[in-house]
Amino acid sequence: MSVSISDLVRVRARHPEAIAEAASRRARRPLLDDRGRLMIIAADHPARGALAVGDQKLAMASRVDLLERLVLALSRPGVDGVLATADILEDLLLLGALENKVVIGSMNRGGLAGAAFELDDRFTGHRAEDIDRLRFDAGKLLLRIDHDDEGSLSTLFSTARAIDAMAARRLPVFVEPFLSSRVDGRVRNDLSAEAVTTSIAIASGLAGTSAYTWLKVPVTADPDDMAQVMETSTLPAVLLGGEVNGDQEGAYERWRKALRLPTVQGLVVGRSLLYPADGDVGQAVDTAVGLL
């Protein structure tokens, strides 16, 4: 599908109410269909200033290119939905690409990549009331915890209250937890088994109820550790695809093994499928769907 930026801008400038109208009439589906598995395409990176893919620093900067990749990915059989910020989801609404798809609003994007305040990750994206008003299906939030950064406490507190707000509306929320630290001034996530286990334990206990909480977890540095790591919680979980660093086949194998675990219900993958090394978005998505 070819995306016309002129058409999108014309509607946004002259008929902004068209977004709410498209949301109100969008055909919806359950979070989990008869397969009981989820394949979600993630595209909430730009709002945190994270535009790079590999060594291409501005790979995600072209909105038309990103939208065309998303529309293609969402059209592939077995793709259940998309995770993104308001601007991207509203473009997709206007393009009619979200019919019968799971739509997940990204909630906290205030921890800008590389910023001194990165770990004070404020909720600058969707609020629970926005997700409810637009008839979206779930929310997602990022929870990075650095024991040496006081900003993490603010993020923990606001995360708990956001989970409460979503649960009050009976809306699922996907919590993506990490133990993090600064290395040469940059925030790095610890993917060791001990760190991922600890982050899951912390995330699972947040808020007044966990009834609507899902986890979005990375595959550990040693994939063989995942079975024990995922015993930390009974909350349903999806795997975070993350960067594949050129080893697409290796990533597929790590995901395949982890998808066999009882709490793991699916995959949420972004840049590695939207911007595969060989440029074939459809094939990359189809291969990932095949793992489910």
PDB file of C-alpha atoms in Angstrom:
ATOM      1  CA  MET A   1       0.000   0.000   0.000  1.00  0.00           C
ATOM      2  CA  SER A   2       1.326   3.411  -0.971  1.00  0.00           C
ATOM      3  CA  VAL A   3       0.825   6.042   1.735  1.00  0.00           C
ATOM      4  CA  SER A   4       0.075   9.628   0.693  1.00  0.00           C
ATOM      5  CA  ILE A   5       1.400  12.135   3.193  1.00  0.00           C
ATOM      6  CA  SER A   6      -0.621  14.846   1.434  1.00  0.00           C
ATOM      7  CA  ASP A   7      -3.866  13.004   2.092  1.00  0.00           C
ATOM      8  CA  LEU A   8      -3.016  12.436   5.755  1.00  0.00           C
ATOM      9  CA  VAL A   9      -2.016  16.067   6.292  1.00  0.00           C
ATOM     10  CA  ARG A  10      -5.161  17.307   4.522  1.00  0.00           C
ATOM     11  CA  VAL A  11      -7.402  15.290   6.827  1.00  0.00           C
ATOM     12  CA  ARG A  12      -5.436  16.278   9.938  1.00  0.00           C
ATOM     13  CA  ALA A  13      -5.544  19.974   9.008  1.00  0.00           C
ATOM     14  CA  ARG A  14      -9.161  20.205   7.863  1.00  0.00           C
ATOM     15  CA  HIS A  15     -10.984  17.374   9.633  1.00  0.00           C
ATOM     16  CA  PRO A  16      -9.162  16.409  12.841  1.00  0.00           C
ATOM     17  CA  GLU A  17     -12.419  14.953  14.139  1.00  0.00           C
ATOM     18  CA  ALA A  18     -11.972  12.182  11.553  1.00  0.00           C
ATOM     19  CA  ILE A  19      -9.566  10.440  13.925  1.00  0.00           C
ATOM     20  CA  ALA A  20     -12.141  10.047  16.690  1.00  0.00           C
ATOM     21  CA  GLU A  21     -14.749   9.036  14.114  1.00  0.00           C
ATOM     22  CA  ALA A  22     -12.453   6.329  12.710  1.00  0.00           C
ATOM     23  CA  ALA A  23     -11.753   5.069  16.228  1.00  0.00           C
ATOM     24  CA  SER A  24     -15.461   4.931  17.083  1.00  0.00           C
ATOM     25  CA  ARG A  25     -16.347   2.748  14.114  1.00  0.00           C
ATOM     26  CA  ARG A  26     -13.241   0.508  14.089  1.00  0.00           C
ATOM     27  CA  ALA A  27     -14.077  -3.191  14.117  1.00  0.00           C
ATOM     28  CA  ARG A  28     -12.573  -4.756  17.230  1.00  0.00           C
ATOM     29  CA  ARG A  29     -11.557  -8.271  18.260  1.00  0.00           C
ATOM     30  CA  PRO A  30     -10.623  -9.990  21.533  1.00  0.00           C
ATOM     31  CA  LEU A  31      -7.058  -9.605  22.783  1.00  0.00           C
ATOM     32  CA  LEU A  32      -6.532 -13.345  22.275  1.00  0.00           C
ATOM     33  CA  ASP A  33      -8.282 -15.078  19.392  1.00  0.00           C
ATOM     34  CA  ASP A  34      -8.931 -18.808  18.997  1.00  0.00           C
ATOM     35  CA  ARG A  35      -5.204 -19.486  18.555  1.00  0.00           C
ATOM     36  CA  GLY A  36      -4.525 -18.103  22.012  1.00  0.00           C
ATOM     37  CA  ARG A  37      -1.319 -16.455  20.746  1.00  0.00           C
ATOM     38  CA  LEU A  38      -0.300 -12.866  20.046  1.00  0.00           C
ATOM     39  CA  MET A  39       1.905 -11.436  17.294  1.00  0.00           C
ATOM     40  CA  ILE A  40       2.264  -7.679  17.799  1.00  0.00           C
ATOM     41  CA  ILE A  41       4.332  -5.246  15.721  1.00  0.00           C
ATOM     42  CA  ALA A  42       5.952  -2.509  17.836  1.00  0.00           C
ATOM     43  CA  ALA A  43       6.575   1.019  16.536  1.00  0.00           C
ATOM     44  CA  ASP A  44       6.732   3.275  19.582  1.00  0.00           C
ATOM     45  CA  HIS A  45      10.475   3.971  19.348  1.00  0.00           C
ATOM     46  CA  PRO A  46      10.405   7.389  17.589  1.00  0.00           C
ATOM     47  CA  ALA A  47       8.579   9.181  20.401  1.00  0.00           C
ATOM     48  CA  ARG A  48      11.495   8.435  22.737  1.00  0.00           C
ATOM     49  CA  GLY A  49      13.964   9.774  20.195  1.00  0.00           C
ATOM     50  CA  ALA A  50      15.157   6.258  19.327  1.00  0.00           C
ATOM     51  CA  LEU A  51      15.246   6.406  15.522  1.00  0.00           C
ATOM     52  CA  ALA A  52      18.232   4.192  14.786  1.00  0.00           C
ATOM     53  CA  VAL A  53      18.246   0.732  13.268  1.00  0.00           C
ATOM     54  CA  GLY A  54      21.702  -0.788  13.343  1.00  0.00           C
ATOM     55  CA  ASP A  55      24.185   1.801  12.085  1.00  0.00           C
ATOM     56  CA  GLN A  56      21.465   3.886  10.378  1.00  0.00           C
ATOM     57  CA  LYS A  57      20.846   6.662  12.890  1.00  0.00           C
ATOM     58  CA  LEU A  58      17.655   8.025  11.316  1.00  0.00           C
ATOM     59  CA  ALA A  59      16.194   4.853   9.818  1.00  0.00           C
ATOM     60  CA  MET A  60      12.786   5.376  11.455  1.00  0.00           C
ATOM     61  CA  ALA A  61      12.639   9.117  10.759  1.00  0.00           C
ATOM     62  CA  SER A  62      10.642   8.884   7.524  1.00  0.00           C
ATOM     63  CA  ARG A  63       7.036   8.629   8.641  1.00  0.00           C
ATOM     64  CA  VAL A  64       5.728   7.585   5.216  1.00  0.00           C
ATOM     65  CA  ASP A  65       8.303   4.796   4.988  1.00  0.00           C
ATOM     66  CA  LEU A  66       7.483   3.613   8.515  1.00  0.00           C
ATOM     67  CA  LEU A  67       3.740   3.665   7.824  1.00  0.00           C
ATOM     68  CA  GLU A  68       4.149   1.676   4.615  1.00  0.00           C
ATOM     69  CA  ARG A  69       6.200  -0.924   6.473  1.00  0.00           C
ATOM     70  CA  LEU A  70       3.576  -1.088   9.222  1.00  0.00           C
ATOM     71  CA  VAL A  71       0.675  -1.429   6.808  1.00  0.00           C
ATOM     72  CA  LEU A  72       2.495  -4.267   5.036  1.00  0.00           C
ATOM     73  CA  ALA A  73       3.297  -6.017   8.319  1.00  0.00           C
ATOM     74  CA  LEU A  74      -0.301  -5.677   9.580  1.00  0.00           C
ATOM     75  CA  SER A  75      -1.616  -7.165   6.334  1.00  0.00           C
ATOM     76  CA  ARG A  76       0.304 -10.427   6.777  1.00  0.00           C
ATOM     77  CA  PRO A  77      -1.668 -13.479   8.011  1.00  0.00           C
ATOM     78  CA  GLY A  78      -1.196 -14.163  11.691  1.00  0.00           C
ATOM     79  CA  VAL A  79      -0.276 -10.600  12.708  1.00  0.00           C
ATOM     80  CA  ASP A  80      -2.651  -9.654  15.516  1.00  0.00           C
ATOM     81  CA  GLY A  81      -1.949  -5.986  15.988  1.00  0.00           C
ATOM     82  CA  VAL A  82       0.324  -3.052  16.660  1.00  0.00           C
ATOM     83  CA  LEU A  83       1.895  -1.175  19.563  1.00  0.00           C
ATOM     84  CA  ALA A  84       2.580   2.524  18.978  1.00  0.00           C
ATOM     85  CA  THR A  85       2.128   6.105  20.154  1.00  0.00           C
ATOM     86  CA  ALA A  86      -0.880   8.281  19.398  1.00  0.00           C
ATOM     87  CA  ASP A  87       0.503   9.926  16.256  1.00  0.00           C
ATOM     88  CA  ILE A  88       1.299   6.624  14.554  1.00  0.00           C
ATOM     89  CA  LEU A  89      -1.882   4.845  15.645  1.00  0.00           C
ATOM     90  CA  GLU A  90      -3.982   7.768  14.415  1.00  0.00           C
ATOM     91  CA  ASP A  91      -2.281   7.691  11.011  1.00  0.00           C
ATOM     92  CA  LEU A  92      -3.029   3.963  10.844  1.00  0.00           C
ATOM     93  CA  LEU A  93      -6.651   4.627  11.837  1.00  0.00           C
ATOM     94  CA  LEU A  94      -7.023   7.107   8.981  1.00  0.00           C
ATOM     95  CA  LEU A  95      -5.462   4.553   6.620  1.00  0.00           C
ATOM     96  CA  GLY A  96      -7.973   1.896   7.705  1.00  0.00           C
ATOM     97  CA  ALA A  97      -5.161  -0.444   8.762  1.00  0.00           C
ATOM     98  CA  LEU A  98      -6.443  -1.223  12.261  1.00  0.00           C
ATOM     99  CA  GLU A  99      -9.670  -3.040  11.468  1.00  0.00           C
ATOM    100  CA  ASN A 100     -10.006  -6.228  13.538  1.00  0.00           C
ATOM    101  CA  LYS A 101      -6.545  -5.675  14.993  1.00  0.00           C
ATOM    102  CA  VAL A 102      -5.333  -5.471  18.589  1.00  0.00           C
ATOM    103  CA  VAL A 103      -4.343  -1.845  19.198  1.00  0.00           C
ATOM    104  CA  ILE A 104      -1.959  -1.139  22.093  1.00  0.00           C
ATOM    105  CA  GLY A 105      -1.239   2.436  23.133  1.00  0.00           C
ATOM    106  CA  SER A 106       2.262   3.310  24.354  1.00  0.00           C
ATOM    107  CA  MET A 107       1.986   5.151  27.667  1.00  0.00           C
ATOM    108  CA  ASN A 108       5.359   6.450  28.910  1.00  0.00           C
ATOM    109  CA  ARG A 109       7.830   7.925  26.432  1.00  0.00           C
ATOM    110  CA  GLY A 110       9.296  10.670  28.599  1.00  0.00           C
ATOM    111  CA  GLY A 111      12.585   8.859  29.253  1.00  0.00           C
ATOM    112  CA  LEU A 112      14.227  10.153  26.094  1.00  0.00           C
ATOM    113  CA  ALA A 113      17.139   8.125  24.777  1.00  0.00           C
ATOM    114  CA  GLY A 114      20.411   9.561  26.049  1.00  0.00           C
ATOM    115  CA  ALA A 115      18.827  12.187  28.305  1.00  0.00           C
ATOM    116  CA  ALA A 116      20.037  12.885  31.861  1.00  0.00           C
ATOM    117  CA  PHE A 117      16.424  12.224  32.968  1.00  0.00           C
ATOM    118  CA  GLU A 118      16.052   9.007  30.946  1.00  0.00           C
ATOM    119  CA  LEU A 119      15.170   6.859  33.966  1.00  0.00           C
ATOM    120  CA  ASP A 120      12.574   9.306  35.292  1.00  0.00           C
ATOM    121  CA  ASP A 121      10.348   7.900  32.573  1.00  0.00           C
ATOM    122  CA  ARG A 122       7.278  10.144  32.710  1.00  0.00           C
ATOM    123  CA  PHE A 123       3.917   9.154  31.245  1.00  0.00           C
ATOM    124  CA  THR A 124       3.841  11.478  28.269  1.00  0.00           C
ATOM    125  CA  GLY A 125       1.924   9.173  25.928  1.00  0.00           C
ATOM    126  CA  HIS A 126      -1.487   7.531  26.209  1.00  0.00           C
ATOM    127  CA  ARG A 127      -3.344   7.746  29.507  1.00  0.00           C
ATOM    128  CA  ALA A 128      -5.785   5.053  30.568  1.00  0.00           C
ATOM    129  CA  GLU A 129      -8.682   7.378  29.732  1.00  0.00           C
ATOM    130  CA  ASP A 130      -7.313   7.934  26.212  1.00  0.00           C
ATOM    131  CA  ILE A 131      -7.041   4.221  25.513  1.00  0.00           C
ATOM    132  CA  ASP A 132     -10.578   3.730  26.812  1.00  0.00           C
ATOM    133  CA  ARG A 133     -12.002   6.722  24.882  1.00  0.00           C
ATOM    134  CA  LEU A 134     -10.446   5.629  21.582  1.00  0.00           C
ATOM    135  CA  ARG A 135     -11.640   2.035  22.063  1.00  0.00           C
ATOM    136  CA  PHE A 136      -8.089   0.716  21.905  1.00  0.00           C
ATOM    137  CA  ASP A 137      -7.461  -2.692  23.421  1.00  0.00           C
ATOM    138  CA  ALA A 138      -4.530  -2.378  25.828  1.00  0.00           C
ATOM    139  CA  GLY A 139      -1.651  -0.208  26.979  1.00  0.00           C
ATOM    140  CA  LYS A 140       2.081  -0.715  27.316  1.00  0.00           C
ATOM    141  CA  LEU A 141       4.601   0.878  29.641  1.00  0.00           C
ATOM    142  CA  LEU A 142       8.355   0.692  30.059  1.00  0.00           C
ATOM    143  CA  LEU A 143       9.800   0.167  33.545  1.00  0.00           C
ATOM    144  CA  ARG A 144      13.573   0.589  33.809  1.00  0.00           C
ATOM    145  CA  ILE A 145      15.010   0.438  37.325  1.00  0.00           C
ATOM    146  CA  ASP A 146      18.489   1.694  38.199  1.00  0.00           C
ATOM    147  CA  HIS A 147      19.344   1.348  41.892  1.00  0.00           C
ATOM    148  CA  ASP A 148      21.728   4.302  41.542  1.00  0.00           C
ATOM    149  CA  ASP A 149      19.270   6.690  39.855  1.00  0.00           C
ATOM    150  CA  GLU A 150      16.572   8.361  41.957  1.00  0.00           C
ATOM    151  CA  GLY A 151      14.505   8.907  38.814  1.00  0.00           C
ATOM    152  CA  SER A 152      13.600   5.210  38.865  1.00  0.00           C
ATOM    153  CA  LEU A 153      11.482   5.734  41.991  1.00  0.00           C
ATOM    154  CA  SER A 154       9.305   8.250  40.149  1.00  0.00           C
ATOM    155  CA  THR A 155       8.886   5.771  37.310  1.00  0.00           C
ATOM    156  CA  LEU A 156       7.983   2.944  39.730  1.00  0.00           C
ATOM    157  CA  PHE A 157       5.353   5.077  41.457  1.00  0.00           C
ATOM    158  CA  SER A 158       3.741   6.372  38.270  1.00  0.00           C
ATOM    159  CA  THR A 159       3.807   2.864  36.778  1.00  0.00           C
ATOM    160  CA  ALA A 160       1.846   1.468  39.715  1.00  0.00           C
ATOM    161  CA  ARG A 161      -0.788   4.192  39.420  1.00  0.00           C
ATOM    162  CA  ALA A 162      -1.061   3.673  35.643  1.00  0.00           C
ATOM    163  CA  ILE A 163      -1.679  -0.042  36.195  1.00  0.00           C
ATOM    164  CA  ASP A 164      -4.396   0.845  38.715  1.00  0.00           C
ATOM    165  CA  ALA A 165      -6.024   3.210  36.205  1.00  0.00           C
ATOM    166  CA  MET A 166      -6.010   0.569  33.474  1.00  0.00           C
ATOM    167  CA  ALA A 167      -7.374  -2.137  35.786  1.00  0.00           C
ATOM    168  CA  ALA A 168     -10.208   0.177  36.875  1.00  0.00           C
ATOM    169  CA  ARG A 169     -11.291   0.199  33.220  1.00  0.00           C
ATOM    170  CA  ARG A 170     -10.637  -3.541  32.796  1.00  0.00           C
ATOM    171  CA  LEU A 171      -7.972  -2.804  30.202  1.00  0.00           C
ATOM    172  CA  PRO A 172      -4.870  -5.004  29.916  1.00  0.00           C
ATOM    173  CA  VAL A 173      -1.501  -3.317  30.341  1.00  0.00           C
ATOM    174  CA  PHE A 174       1.809  -4.775  29.181  1.00  0.00           C
ATOM    175  CA  VAL A 175       4.669  -3.934  31.576  1.00  0.00           C
ATOM    176  CA  GLU A 176       8.184  -4.106  30.120  1.00  0.00           C
ATOM    177  CA  PRO A 177      10.609  -4.298  33.092  1.00  0.00           C
ATOM    178  CA  PHE A 178      14.399  -4.086  33.168  1.00  0.00           C
ATOM    179  CA  LEU A 179      17.147  -3.642  35.688  1.00  0.00           C
ATOM    180  CA  SER A 180      19.295  -0.948  34.121  1.00  0.00           C
ATOM    181  CA  SER A 181      22.503   0.981  34.765  1.00  0.00           C
ATOM    182  CA  ARG A 182      24.569   3.680  33.118  1.00  0.00           C
ATOM    183  CA  VAL A 183      27.679   2.579  31.245  1.00  0.00           C
ATOM    184  CA  ASP A 184      29.789   5.429  29.856  1.00  0.00           C
ATOM    185  CA  GLY A 185      26.798   7.707  30.320  1.00  0.00           C
ATOM    186  CA  ARG A 186      24.343   5.497  28.425  1.00  0.00           C
ATOM    187  CA  VAL A 187      21.545   3.421  29.940  1.00  0.00           C
ATOM    188  CA  ARG A 188      22.100  -0.311  29.443  1.00  0.00           C
ATOM    189  CA  ASN A 189      19.619  -3.053  30.282  1.00  0.00           C
ATOM    190  CA  ASP A 190      20.933  -6.091  32.165  1.00  0.00           C
ATOM    191  CA  LEU A 191      19.787  -9.270  30.392  1.00  0.00           C
ATOM    192  CA  SER A 192      21.356 -11.713  32.832  1.00  0.00           C
ATOM    193  CA  ALA A 193      19.029 -14.348  34.285  1.00  0.00           C
ATOM    194  CA  GLU A 194      19.278 -12.844  37.778  1.00  0.00           C
ATOM    195  CA  ALA A 195      18.443  -9.334  36.569  1.00  0.00           C
ATOM    196  CA  VAL A 196      15.495 -10.378  34.395  1.00  0.00           C
ATOM    197  CA  THR A 197      14.156 -12.560  37.224  1.00  0.00           C
ATOM    198  CA  THR A 198      14.372  -9.636  39.669  1.00  0.00           C
ATOM    199  CA  SER A 199      12.695  -7.214  37.246  1.00  0.00           C
ATOM    200  CA  ILE A 200       9.809  -9.641  36.708  1.00  0.00           C
ATOM    201  CA  ALA A 201       9.317 -10.045  40.452  1.00  0.00           C
ATOM    202  CA  ILE A 202       9.194  -6.269  40.946  1.00  0.00           C
ATOM    203  CA  ALA A 203       6.832  -5.636  38.023  1.00  0.00           C
ATOM    204  CA  SER A 204       4.450  -8.412  39.050  1.00  0.00           C
ATOM    205  CA  GLY A 205       3.869  -6.888  42.487  1.00  0.00           C
ATOM    206  CA  LEU A 206       3.045  -3.336  41.396  1.00  0.00           C
ATOM    207  CA  ALA A 207      -0.340  -1.644  41.902  1.00  0.00           C
ATOM    208  CA  GLY A 208      -3.444  -2.661  43.785  1.00  0.00           C
ATOM    209  CA  THR A 209      -4.214  -5.569  41.477  1.00  0.00           C
ATOM    210  CA  SER A 210      -2.369  -7.609  38.872  1.00  0.00           C
ATOM    211  CA  ALA A 211      -5.573  -8.919  37.300  1.00  0.00           C
ATOM    212  CA  TYR A 212      -5.037  -7.016  34.039  1.00  0.00           C
ATOM    213  CA  THR A 213      -1.230  -6.975  34.027  1.00  0.00           C
ATOM    214  CA  TRP A 214       0.796  -8.713  31.341  1.00  0.00           C
ATOM    215  CA  LEU A 215       4.577  -8.832  31.165  1.00  0.00           C
ATOM    216  CA  LYS A 216       6.690  -7.952  28.149  1.00  0.00           C
ATOM    217  CA  VAL A 217      10.045  -9.604  28.752  1.00  0.00           C
ATOM    218  CA  PRO A 218      13.357  -9.958  26.899  1.00  0.00           C
ATOM    219  CA  VAL A 219      15.020 -13.258  26.182  1.00  0.00           C
ATOM    220  CA  THR A 220      17.947 -13.565  28.595  1.00  0.00           C
ATOM    221  CA  ALA A 221      21.568 -13.406  27.482  1.00  0.00           C
ATOM    222  CA  ASP A 222      21.641 -17.202  27.826  1.00  0.00           C
ATOM    223  CA  PRO A 223      18.346 -18.457  26.359  1.00  0.00           C
ATOM    224  CA  ASP A 224      18.653 -21.689  28.333  1.00  0.00           C
ATOM    225  CA  ASP A 225      17.916 -19.675  31.480  1.00  0.00           C
ATOM    226  CA  MET A 226      14.462 -18.611  30.308  1.00  0.00           C
ATOM    227  CA  ALA A 227      12.540 -21.591  31.721  1.00  0.00           C
ATOM    228  CA  GLN A 228      13.678 -20.837  35.255  1.00  0.00           C
ATOM    229  CA  VAL A 229      13.333 -17.065  34.804  1.00  0.00           C
ATOM    230  CA  MET A 230       9.709 -17.363  33.683  1.00  0.00           C
ATOM    231  CA  GLU A 231       8.828 -19.351  36.818  1.00  0.00           C
ATOM    232  CA  THR A 232       9.028 -16.033  38.722  1.00  0.00           C
ATOM    233  CA  SER A 233       5.435 -15.048  37.936  1.00  0.00           C
ATOM    234  CA  THR A 234       2.087 -16.486  36.869  1.00  0.00           C
ATOM    235  CA  LEU A 235       1.256 -13.370  34.851  1.00  0.00           C
ATOM    236  CA  PRO A 236       0.839 -13.957  31.109  1.00  0.00           C
ATOM    237  CA  ALA A 237       3.810 -12.716  29.124  1.00  0.00           C
ATOM    238  CA  VAL A 238       4.932 -11.844  25.629  1.00  0.00           C
ATOM    239  CA  LEU A 239       8.514 -11.847  24.422  1.00  0.00           C
ATOM    240  CA  LEU A 240      10.263  -8.610  23.538  1.00  0.00           C
ATOM    241  CA  GLY A 241      11.974  -9.115  20.190  1.00  0.00           C
ATOM    242  CA  GLY A 242      14.581  -6.367  20.585  1.00  0.00           C
ATOM    243  CA  GLU A 243      17.663  -5.843  18.424  1.00  0.00           C
ATOM    244  CA  VAL A 244      18.979  -8.905  16.602  1.00  0.00           C
ATOM    245  CA  ASN A 245      22.393  -7.415  15.719  1.00  0.00           C
ATOM    246  CA  GLY A 246      22.439  -9.016  12.290  1.00  0.00           C
ATOM    247  CA  ASP A 247      21.782 -12.553  13.554  1.00  0.00           C
ATOM    248  CA  GLN A 248      18.153 -12.924  12.481  1.00  0.00           C
ATOM    249  CA  GLU A 249      18.230 -16.724  12.439  1.00  0.00           C
ATOM    250  CA  GLY A 250      19.743 -16.833  15.917  1.00  0.00           C
ATOM    251  CA  ALA A 251      17.016 -14.523  17.181  1.00  0.00           C
ATOM    252  CA  TYR A 252      14.307 -16.720  15.673  1.00  0.00           C
ATOM    253  CA  GLU A 253      15.742 -19.773  17.424  1.00  0.00           C
ATOM    254  CA  ARG A 254      15.874 -17.978  20.806  1.00  0.00           C
ATOM    255  CA  TRP A 255      12.266 -16.852  20.395  1.00  0.00           C
ATOM    256  CA  ARG A 256      11.161 -20.341  19.300  1.00  0.00           C
ATOM    257  CA  LYS A 257      12.542 -21.954  22.455  1.00  0.00           C
ATOM    258  CA  ALA A 258      11.072 -19.349  24.794  1.00  0.00           C
ATOM    259  CA  LEU A 259       7.636 -19.544  23.141  1.00  0.00           C
ATOM    260  CA  ARG A 260       7.300 -23.113  24.443  1.00  0.00           C
ATOM    261  CA  LEU A 261       7.122 -21.910  28.054  1.00  0.00           C
ATOM    262  CA  PRO A 262       3.661 -21.977  29.678  1.00  0.00           C
ATOM    263  CA  THR A 263       3.359 -18.283  30.588  1.00  0.00           C
ATOM    264  CA  VAL A 264       4.622 -17.021  27.216  1.00  0.00           C
ATOM    265  CA  GLN A 265       1.670 -16.114  25.005  1.00  0.00           C
ATOM    266  CA  GLY A 266       3.326 -14.463  22.022  1.00  0.00           C
ATOM    267  CA  LEU A 267       5.786 -11.984  20.536  1.00  0.00           C
ATOM    268  CA  VAL A 268       6.095  -8.198  20.354  1.00  0.00           C
ATOM    269  CA  VAL A 269       8.713  -7.284  17.758  1.00  0.00           C
ATOM    270  CA  GLY A 270       9.532  -3.980  16.139  1.00  0.00           C
ATOM    271  CA  ARG A 271      12.625  -2.858  14.300  1.00  0.00           C
ATOM    272  CA  SER A 272      14.003  -6.317  13.540  1.00  0.00           C
ATOM    273  CA  LEU A 273      10.862  -7.133  11.506  1.00  0.00           C
ATOM    274  CA  LEU A 274      10.092  -3.683  10.115  1.00  0.00           C
ATOM    275  CA  TYR A 275      13.707  -3.102   9.038  1.00  0.00           C
ATOM    276  CA  PRO A 276      15.213  -6.558   8.362  1.00  0.00           C
ATOM    277  CA  ALA A 277      18.743  -6.738   7.011  1.00  0.00           C
ATOM    278  CA  ASP A 278      17.560  -8.068   3.630  1.00  0.00           C
ATOM    279  CA  GLY A 279      14.776  -5.478   3.351  1.00  0.00           C
ATOM    280  CA  ASP A 280      12.004  -8.073   2.979  1.00  0.00           C
ATOM    281  CA  VAL A 281       9.466  -7.018   5.609  1.00  0.00           C
ATOM    282  CA  GLY A 282       6.841  -9.538   4.516  1.00  0.00           C
ATOM    283  CA  GLN A 283       9.198 -12.495   4.746  1.00  0.00           C
ATOM    284  CA  ALA A 284      10.576 -11.423   8.125  1.00  0.00           C
ATOM    285  CA  VAL A 285       7.067 -11.061   9.532  1.00  0.00           C
ATOM    286  CA  ASP A 286       5.896 -14.370   8.069  1.00  0.00           C
ATOM    287  CA  THR A 287       8.858 -16.178   9.599  1.00  0.00           C
ATOM    288  CA  ALA A 288       8.162 -14.678  13.012  1.00  0.00           C
ATOM    289  CA  VAL A 289       4.471 -15.627  12.757  1.00  0.00           C
ATOM    290  CA  GLY A 290       5.549 -19.159  11.923  1.00  0.00           C
ATOM    291  CA  LEU A 291       7.288 -19.435  15.294  1.00  0.00           C
ATOM    292  CA  LEU A 292       3.873 -19.210  17.003  1.00  0.00           C
TER     293      LEU A 292
END
